[in-house]
mmCIF file with all atom_site columns, C-alpha atoms in Angstrom:
data_model
loop_
_atom_site.group_PDB
_atom_site.id
_atom_site.type_symbol
_atom_site.label_atom_id
_atom_site.label_alt_id
_atom_site.label_comp_id
_atom_site.label_asym_id
_atom_site.label_entity_id
_atom_site.label_seq_id
_atom_site.pdbx_PDB_ins_code
_atom_site.Cartn_x
_atom_site.Cartn_y
_atom_site.Cartn_z
_atom_site.occupancy
_atom_site.B_iso_or_equiv
_atom_site.pdbx_formal_charge
_atom_site.auth_seq_id
_atom_site.auth_comp_id
_atom_site.auth_asym_id
_atom_site.auth_atom_id
_atom_site.pdbx_PDB_model_num
ATOM 1   C CA . MET A 1 1   ? 8.669  3.792  -3.529  1.00 0.00 ? 1   MET A CA 1
ATOM 2   C CA . PRO A 1 2   ? 5.074  3.013  -2.744  1.00 0.00 ? 2   PRO A CA 1
ATOM 3   C CA . THR A 1 3   ? 3.647  5.760  -4.829  1.00 0.00 ? 3   THR A CA 1
ATOM 4   C CA . GLY A 1 4   ? 5.590  4.343  -7.972  1.00 0.00 ? 4   GLY A CA 1
ATOM 5   C CA . HIS A 1 5   ? 4.048  0.986  -7.395  1.00 0.00 ? 5   HIS A CA 1
ATOM 6   C CA . LEU A 1 6   ? 0.801  2.517  -7.076  1.00 0.00 ? 6   LEU A CA 1
ATOM 7   C CA . ALA A 1 7   ? 1.028  4.424  -10.236 1.00 0.00 ? 7   ALA A CA 1
ATOM 8   C CA . ASP A 1 8   ? 1.708  1.028  -12.068 1.00 0.00 ? 8   ASP A CA 1
ATOM 9   C CA . ARG A 1 9   ? -1.473 -0.323 -10.514 1.00 0.00 ? 9   ARG A CA 1
ATOM 10  C CA . ILE A 1 10  ? -4.026 2.439  -10.768 1.00 0.00 ? 10  ILE A CA 1
ATOM 11  C CA . GLY A 1 11  ? -2.444 4.623  -13.544 1.00 0.00 ? 11  GLY A CA 1
ATOM 12  C CA . ARG A 1 12  ? -0.420 7.649  -13.788 1.00 0.00 ? 12  ARG A CA 1
ATOM 13  C CA . ARG A 1 13  ? -3.018 10.420 -14.152 1.00 0.00 ? 13  ARG A CA 1
ATOM 14  C CA . PRO A 1 14  ? -4.814 9.801  -10.867 1.00 0.00 ? 14  PRO A CA 1
ATOM 15  C CA . LEU A 1 15  ? -1.536 10.159 -8.933  1.00 0.00 ? 15  LEU A CA 1
ATOM 16  C CA . ILE A 1 16  ? -0.401 13.216 -10.850 1.00 0.00 ? 16  ILE A CA 1
ATOM 17  C CA . VAL A 1 17  ? -3.684 15.076 -10.606 1.00 0.00 ? 17  VAL A CA 1
ATOM 18  C CA . THR A 1 18  ? -4.385 14.105 -6.905  1.00 0.00 ? 18  THR A CA 1
ATOM 19  C CA . GLY A 1 19  ? -0.583 14.717 -6.189  1.00 0.00 ? 19  GLY A CA 1
ATOM 20  C CA . MET A 1 20  ? -0.839 18.369 -7.528  1.00 0.00 ? 20  MET A CA 1
ATOM 21  C CA . LEU A 1 21  ? -3.955 19.096 -5.648  1.00 0.00 ? 21  LEU A CA 1
ATOM 22  C CA . VAL A 1 22  ? -2.536 17.886 -2.361  1.00 0.00 ? 22  VAL A CA 1
ATOM 23  C CA . GLN A 1 23  ? 0.540  19.952 -3.009  1.00 0.00 ? 23  GLN A CA 1
ATOM 24  C CA . SER A 1 24  ? -1.666 22.889 -3.489  1.00 0.00 ? 24  SER A CA 1
ATOM 25  C CA . ALA A 1 25  ? -3.487 22.235 -0.333  1.00 0.00 ? 25  ALA A CA 1
ATOM 26  C CA . GLY A 1 26  ? -0.165 22.388 1.408   1.00 0.00 ? 26  GLY A CA 1
ATOM 27  C CA . PHE A 1 27  ? 0.282  25.807 0.271   1.00 0.00 ? 27  PHE A CA 1
ATOM 28  C CA . VAL A 1 28  ? -3.310 26.879 1.469   1.00 0.00 ? 28  VAL A CA 1
ATOM 29  C CA . LEU A 1 29  ? -2.544 25.268 4.840   1.00 0.00 ? 29  LEU A CA 1
ATOM 30  C CA . ALA A 1 30  ? 0.592  27.290 5.199   1.00 0.00 ? 30  ALA A CA 1
ATOM 31  C CA . LEU A 1 31  ? -1.475 30.489 5.149   1.00 0.00 ? 31  LEU A CA 1
ATOM 32  C CA . ALA A 1 32  ? -4.701 29.406 6.679   1.00 0.00 ? 32  ALA A CA 1
ATOM 33  C CA . LEU A 1 33  ? -2.868 28.433 9.741   1.00 0.00 ? 33  LEU A CA 1
ATOM 34  C CA . LEU A 1 34  ? -0.615 31.486 10.200  1.00 0.00 ? 34  LEU A CA 1
ATOM 35  C CA . ASP A 1 35  ? -1.941 31.950 13.773  1.00 0.00 ? 35  ASP A CA 1
ATOM 36  C CA . ARG A 1 36  ? -0.419 28.656 14.619  1.00 0.00 ? 36  ARG A CA 1
ATOM 37  C CA . PRO A 1 37  ? 2.969  28.567 12.871  1.00 0.00 ? 37  PRO A CA 1
ATOM 38  C CA . LEU A 1 38  ? 4.287  25.193 13.960  1.00 0.00 ? 38  LEU A CA 1
ATOM 39  C CA . LEU A 1 39  ? 1.109  23.519 12.863  1.00 0.00 ? 39  LEU A CA 1
ATOM 40  C CA . ALA A 1 40  ? 1.160  25.399 9.645   1.00 0.00 ? 40  ALA A CA 1
ATOM 41  C CA . GLY A 1 41  ? 4.864  24.434 8.779   1.00 0.00 ? 41  GLY A CA 1
ATOM 42  C CA . VAL A 1 42  ? 4.212  20.731 9.746   1.00 0.00 ? 42  VAL A CA 1
ATOM 43  C CA . LEU A 1 43  ? 1.018  20.241 7.991   1.00 0.00 ? 43  LEU A CA 1
ATOM 44  C CA . SER A 1 44  ? 2.007  22.104 4.894   1.00 0.00 ? 44  SER A CA 1
ATOM 45  C CA . ALA A 1 45  ? 5.412  20.215 4.744   1.00 0.00 ? 45  ALA A CA 1
ATOM 46  C CA . ILE A 1 46  ? 3.514  16.841 5.087   1.00 0.00 ? 46  ILE A CA 1
ATOM 47  C CA . PHE A 1 47  ? 1.029  17.802 2.283   1.00 0.00 ? 47  PHE A CA 1
ATOM 48  C CA . LEU A 1 48  ? 3.766  19.191 0.015   1.00 0.00 ? 48  LEU A CA 1
ATOM 49  C CA . GLY A 1 49  ? 5.782  16.012 0.638   1.00 0.00 ? 49  GLY A CA 1
ATOM 50  C CA . LEU A 1 50  ? 2.904  13.553 0.003   1.00 0.00 ? 50  LEU A CA 1
ATOM 51  C CA . GLY A 1 51  ? 1.930  15.273 -3.146  1.00 0.00 ? 51  GLY A CA 1
ATOM 52  C CA . THR A 1 52  ? 5.479  15.429 -4.416  1.00 0.00 ? 52  THR A CA 1
ATOM 53  C CA . ALA A 1 53  ? 5.803  11.750 -3.733  1.00 0.00 ? 53  ALA A CA 1
ATOM 54  C CA . MET A 1 54  ? 2.683  11.107 -5.857  1.00 0.00 ? 54  MET A CA 1
ATOM 55  C CA . VAL A 1 55  ? 3.621  13.357 -8.689  1.00 0.00 ? 55  VAL A CA 1
ATOM 56  C CA . TYR A 1 56  ? 7.390  12.501 -9.185  1.00 0.00 ? 56  TYR A CA 1
ATOM 57  C CA . PRO A 1 57  ? 7.415  8.804  -10.035 1.00 0.00 ? 57  PRO A CA 1
ATOM 58  C CA . ALA A 1 58  ? 4.077  9.045  -12.014 1.00 0.00 ? 58  ALA A CA 1
ATOM 59  C CA . LEU A 1 59  ? 5.465  11.841 -14.203 1.00 0.00 ? 59  LEU A CA 1
ATOM 60  C CA . ILE A 1 60  ? 8.575  10.026 -15.068 1.00 0.00 ? 60  ILE A CA 1
ATOM 61  C CA . ALA A 1 61  ? 6.582  6.956  -15.747 1.00 0.00 ? 61  ALA A CA 1
ATOM 62  C CA . SER A 1 62  ? 4.140  8.771  -17.917 1.00 0.00 ? 62  SER A CA 1
ATOM 63  C CA . VAL A 1 63  ? 7.088  10.152 -19.928 1.00 0.00 ? 63  VAL A CA 1
ATOM 64  C CA . SER A 1 64  ? 8.395  6.779  -20.463 1.00 0.00 ? 64  SER A CA 1
ATOM 65  C CA . ASP A 1 65  ? 4.999  5.252  -21.171 1.00 0.00 ? 65  ASP A CA 1
ATOM 66  C CA . HIS A 1 66  ? 4.650  7.656  -24.123 1.00 0.00 ? 66  HIS A CA 1
ATOM 67  C CA . ALA A 1 67  ? 8.079  7.551  -25.349 1.00 0.00 ? 67  ALA A CA 1
ATOM 68  C CA . HIS A 1 68  ? 9.313  4.914  -28.050 1.00 0.00 ? 68  HIS A CA 1
ATOM 69  C CA . PRO A 1 69  ? 12.225 2.815  -26.456 1.00 0.00 ? 69  PRO A CA 1
ATOM 70  C CA . ALA A 1 70  ? 14.700 4.084  -29.087 1.00 0.00 ? 70  ALA A CA 1
ATOM 71  C CA . TRP A 1 71  ? 14.238 7.620  -27.809 1.00 0.00 ? 71  TRP A CA 1
ATOM 72  C CA . ARG A 1 72  ? 13.026 6.964  -24.278 1.00 0.00 ? 72  ARG A CA 1
ATOM 73  C CA . ALA A 1 73  ? 16.266 8.241  -22.768 1.00 0.00 ? 73  ALA A CA 1
ATOM 74  C CA . ASN A 1 74  ? 16.118 11.532 -24.785 1.00 0.00 ? 74  ASN A CA 1
ATOM 75  C CA . ALA A 1 75  ? 12.502 12.075 -23.895 1.00 0.00 ? 75  ALA A CA 1
ATOM 76  C CA . LEU A 1 76  ? 13.343 11.760 -20.054 1.00 0.00 ? 76  LEU A CA 1
ATOM 77  C CA . GLY A 1 77  ? 16.331 14.016 -20.432 1.00 0.00 ? 77  GLY A CA 1
ATOM 78  C CA . THR A 1 78  ? 14.338 16.659 -22.260 1.00 0.00 ? 78  THR A CA 1
ATOM 79  C CA . TYR A 1 79  ? 11.429 16.273 -19.650 1.00 0.00 ? 79  TYR A CA 1
ATOM 80  C CA . ARG A 1 80  ? 14.095 16.579 -16.704 1.00 0.00 ? 80  ARG A CA 1
ATOM 81  C CA . PHE A 1 81  ? 15.757 19.534 -18.296 1.00 0.00 ? 81  PHE A CA 1
ATOM 82  C CA . TRP A 1 82  ? 12.285 21.603 -18.637 1.00 0.00 ? 82  TRP A CA 1
ATOM 83  C CA . ARG A 1 83  ? 11.147 20.449 -15.150 1.00 0.00 ? 83  ARG A CA 1
ATOM 84  C CA . ASP A 1 84  ? 14.550 21.597 -13.544 1.00 0.00 ? 84  ASP A CA 1
ATOM 85  C CA . ILE A 1 85  ? 14.431 24.840 -15.547 1.00 0.00 ? 85  ILE A CA 1
ATOM 86  C CA . GLY A 1 86  ? 10.990 25.265 -14.060 1.00 0.00 ? 86  GLY A CA 1
ATOM 87  C CA . TYR A 1 87  ? 12.622 25.245 -10.615 1.00 0.00 ? 87  TYR A CA 1
ATOM 88  C CA . ALA A 1 88  ? 14.924 28.094 -11.380 1.00 0.00 ? 88  ALA A CA 1
ATOM 89  C CA . ALA A 1 89  ? 12.137 30.103 -13.281 1.00 0.00 ? 89  ALA A CA 1
ATOM 90  C CA . GLY A 1 90  ? 9.694  29.553 -10.410 1.00 0.00 ? 90  GLY A CA 1
ATOM 91  C CA . ALA A 1 91  ? 12.178 30.827 -7.940  1.00 0.00 ? 91  ALA A CA 1
ATOM 92  C CA . LEU A 1 92  ? 12.644 34.047 -9.890  1.00 0.00 ? 92  LEU A CA 1
ATOM 93  C CA . VAL A 1 93  ? 9.073  34.620 -10.581 1.00 0.00 ? 93  VAL A CA 1
ATOM 94  C CA . ALA A 1 94  ? 8.341  33.936 -6.749  1.00 0.00 ? 94  ALA A CA 1
ATOM 95  C CA . GLY A 1 95  ? 10.964 36.608 -5.779  1.00 0.00 ? 95  GLY A CA 1
ATOM 96  C CA . VAL A 1 96  ? 9.505  39.259 -8.202  1.00 0.00 ? 96  VAL A CA 1
ATOM 97  C CA . LEU A 1 97  ? 5.959  38.490 -7.083  1.00 0.00 ? 97  LEU A CA 1
ATOM 98  C CA . ALA A 1 98  ? 6.872  38.559 -3.399  1.00 0.00 ? 98  ALA A CA 1
ATOM 99  C CA . ASP A 1 99  ? 8.661  41.886 -3.928  1.00 0.00 ? 99  ASP A CA 1
ATOM 100 C CA . ALA A 1 100 ? 5.642  43.423 -5.713  1.00 0.00 ? 100 ALA A CA 1
ATOM 101 C CA . PHE A 1 101 ? 2.705  41.785 -3.778  1.00 0.00 ? 101 PHE A CA 1
ATOM 102 C CA . GLY A 1 102 ? 3.952  40.279 -0.743  1.00 0.00 ? 102 GLY A CA 1
ATOM 103 C CA . LEU A 1 103 ? 4.725  36.802 0.479   1.00 0.00 ? 103 LEU A CA 1
ATOM 104 C CA . ASN A 1 104 ? 1.091  35.762 1.068   1.00 0.00 ? 104 ASN A CA 1
ATOM 105 C CA . ALA A 1 105 ? 0.047  36.725 -2.581  1.00 0.00 ? 105 ALA A CA 1
ATOM 106 C CA . THR A 1 106 ? 3.086  34.622 -3.648  1.00 0.00 ? 106 THR A CA 1
ATOM 107 C CA . VAL A 1 107 ? 1.947  31.460 -1.757  1.00 0.00 ? 107 VAL A CA 1
ATOM 108 C CA . VAL A 1 108 ? -1.511 31.949 -3.076  1.00 0.00 ? 108 VAL A CA 1
ATOM 109 C CA . ALA A 1 109 ? -0.369 32.307 -6.583  1.00 0.00 ? 109 ALA A CA 1
ATOM 110 C CA . ALA A 1 110 ? 1.788  29.099 -6.130  1.00 0.00 ? 110 ALA A CA 1
ATOM 111 C CA . ALA A 1 111 ? -1.215 27.218 -4.809  1.00 0.00 ? 111 ALA A CA 1
ATOM 112 C CA . VAL A 1 112 ? -3.407 28.481 -7.662  1.00 0.00 ? 112 VAL A CA 1
ATOM 113 C CA . LEU A 1 113 ? -0.692 27.519 -10.393 1.00 0.00 ? 113 LEU A CA 1
ATOM 114 C CA . THR A 1 114 ? -0.187 24.184 -8.679  1.00 0.00 ? 114 THR A CA 1
ATOM 115 C CA . ALA A 1 115 ? -3.900 23.315 -8.573  1.00 0.00 ? 115 ALA A CA 1
ATOM 116 C CA . GLY A 1 116 ? -4.416 24.706 -12.168 1.00 0.00 ? 116 GLY A CA 1
ATOM 117 C CA . SER A 1 117 ? -1.329 22.359 -13.265 1.00 0.00 ? 117 SER A CA 1
ATOM 118 C CA . GLY A 1 118 ? -3.438 19.358 -11.665 1.00 0.00 ? 118 GLY A CA 1
ATOM 119 C CA . LEU A 1 119 ? -6.558 20.317 -13.199 1.00 0.00 ? 119 LEU A CA 1
ATOM 120 C CA . LEU A 1 120 ? -4.819 20.607 -16.769 1.00 0.00 ? 120 LEU A CA 1
ATOM 121 C CA . ALA A 1 121 ? -3.247 17.220 -16.103 1.00 0.00 ? 121 ALA A CA 1
ATOM 122 C CA . ALA A 1 122 ? -6.597 15.728 -15.429 1.00 0.00 ? 122 ALA A CA 1
ATOM 123 C CA . ARG A 1 123 ? -7.839 16.900 -18.925 1.00 0.00 ? 123 ARG A CA 1
ATOM 124 C CA . TRP A 1 124 ? -4.730 16.288 -20.964 1.00 0.00 ? 124 TRP A CA 1
ATOM 125 C CA . ILE A 1 125 ? -2.814 13.305 -19.644 1.00 0.00 ? 125 ILE A CA 1
ATOM 126 C CA . THR A 1 126 ? -3.588 10.186 -21.429 1.00 0.00 ? 126 THR A CA 1
ATOM 127 C CA . GLU A 1 127 ? -2.878 6.801  -19.935 1.00 0.00 ? 127 GLU A CA 1
ATOM 128 C CA . HIS A 1 128 ? -0.618 4.243  -21.431 1.00 0.00 ? 128 HIS A CA 1
ATOM 129 C CA . PRO A 1 129 ? -2.793 1.373  -22.757 1.00 0.00 ? 129 PRO A CA 1
ATOM 130 C CA . THR A 1 130 ? -1.608 -0.995 -19.957 1.00 0.00 ? 130 THR A CA 1
ATOM 131 C CA . HIS A 1 131 ? -2.561 1.578  -17.332 1.00 0.00 ? 131 HIS A CA 1
ATOM 132 C CA . ARG A 1 132 ? -6.183 2.126  -17.884 1.00 0.00 ? 132 ARG A CA 1
#
């Protein structure tokens, strides 16, 4: 809830970009701290959780900001459909990558894709006029 409120105060893009980069750091921490598995698990979970908490409400709000009220519900439904399909597709791709290249390479790929999407968001997401 605090990050949703923050998205209303500072805008959607900063939380989306930062959240994606924080999530990416969570993946990196999982690999960087392999010699200390408990610390790796705790820190990566914290970073992934914080990043997700930043991204989720800001993305939903951003879609709402850009959708006309008459078709806002359809826009949100479409966004959520493609987001949820991404979970399934990501799981399948991660399984194929893990089989082909190993778990570490799969985690690196997830970190790179997550950071890349954050950088794309920094370039492409526009703020609603009331959130500049």
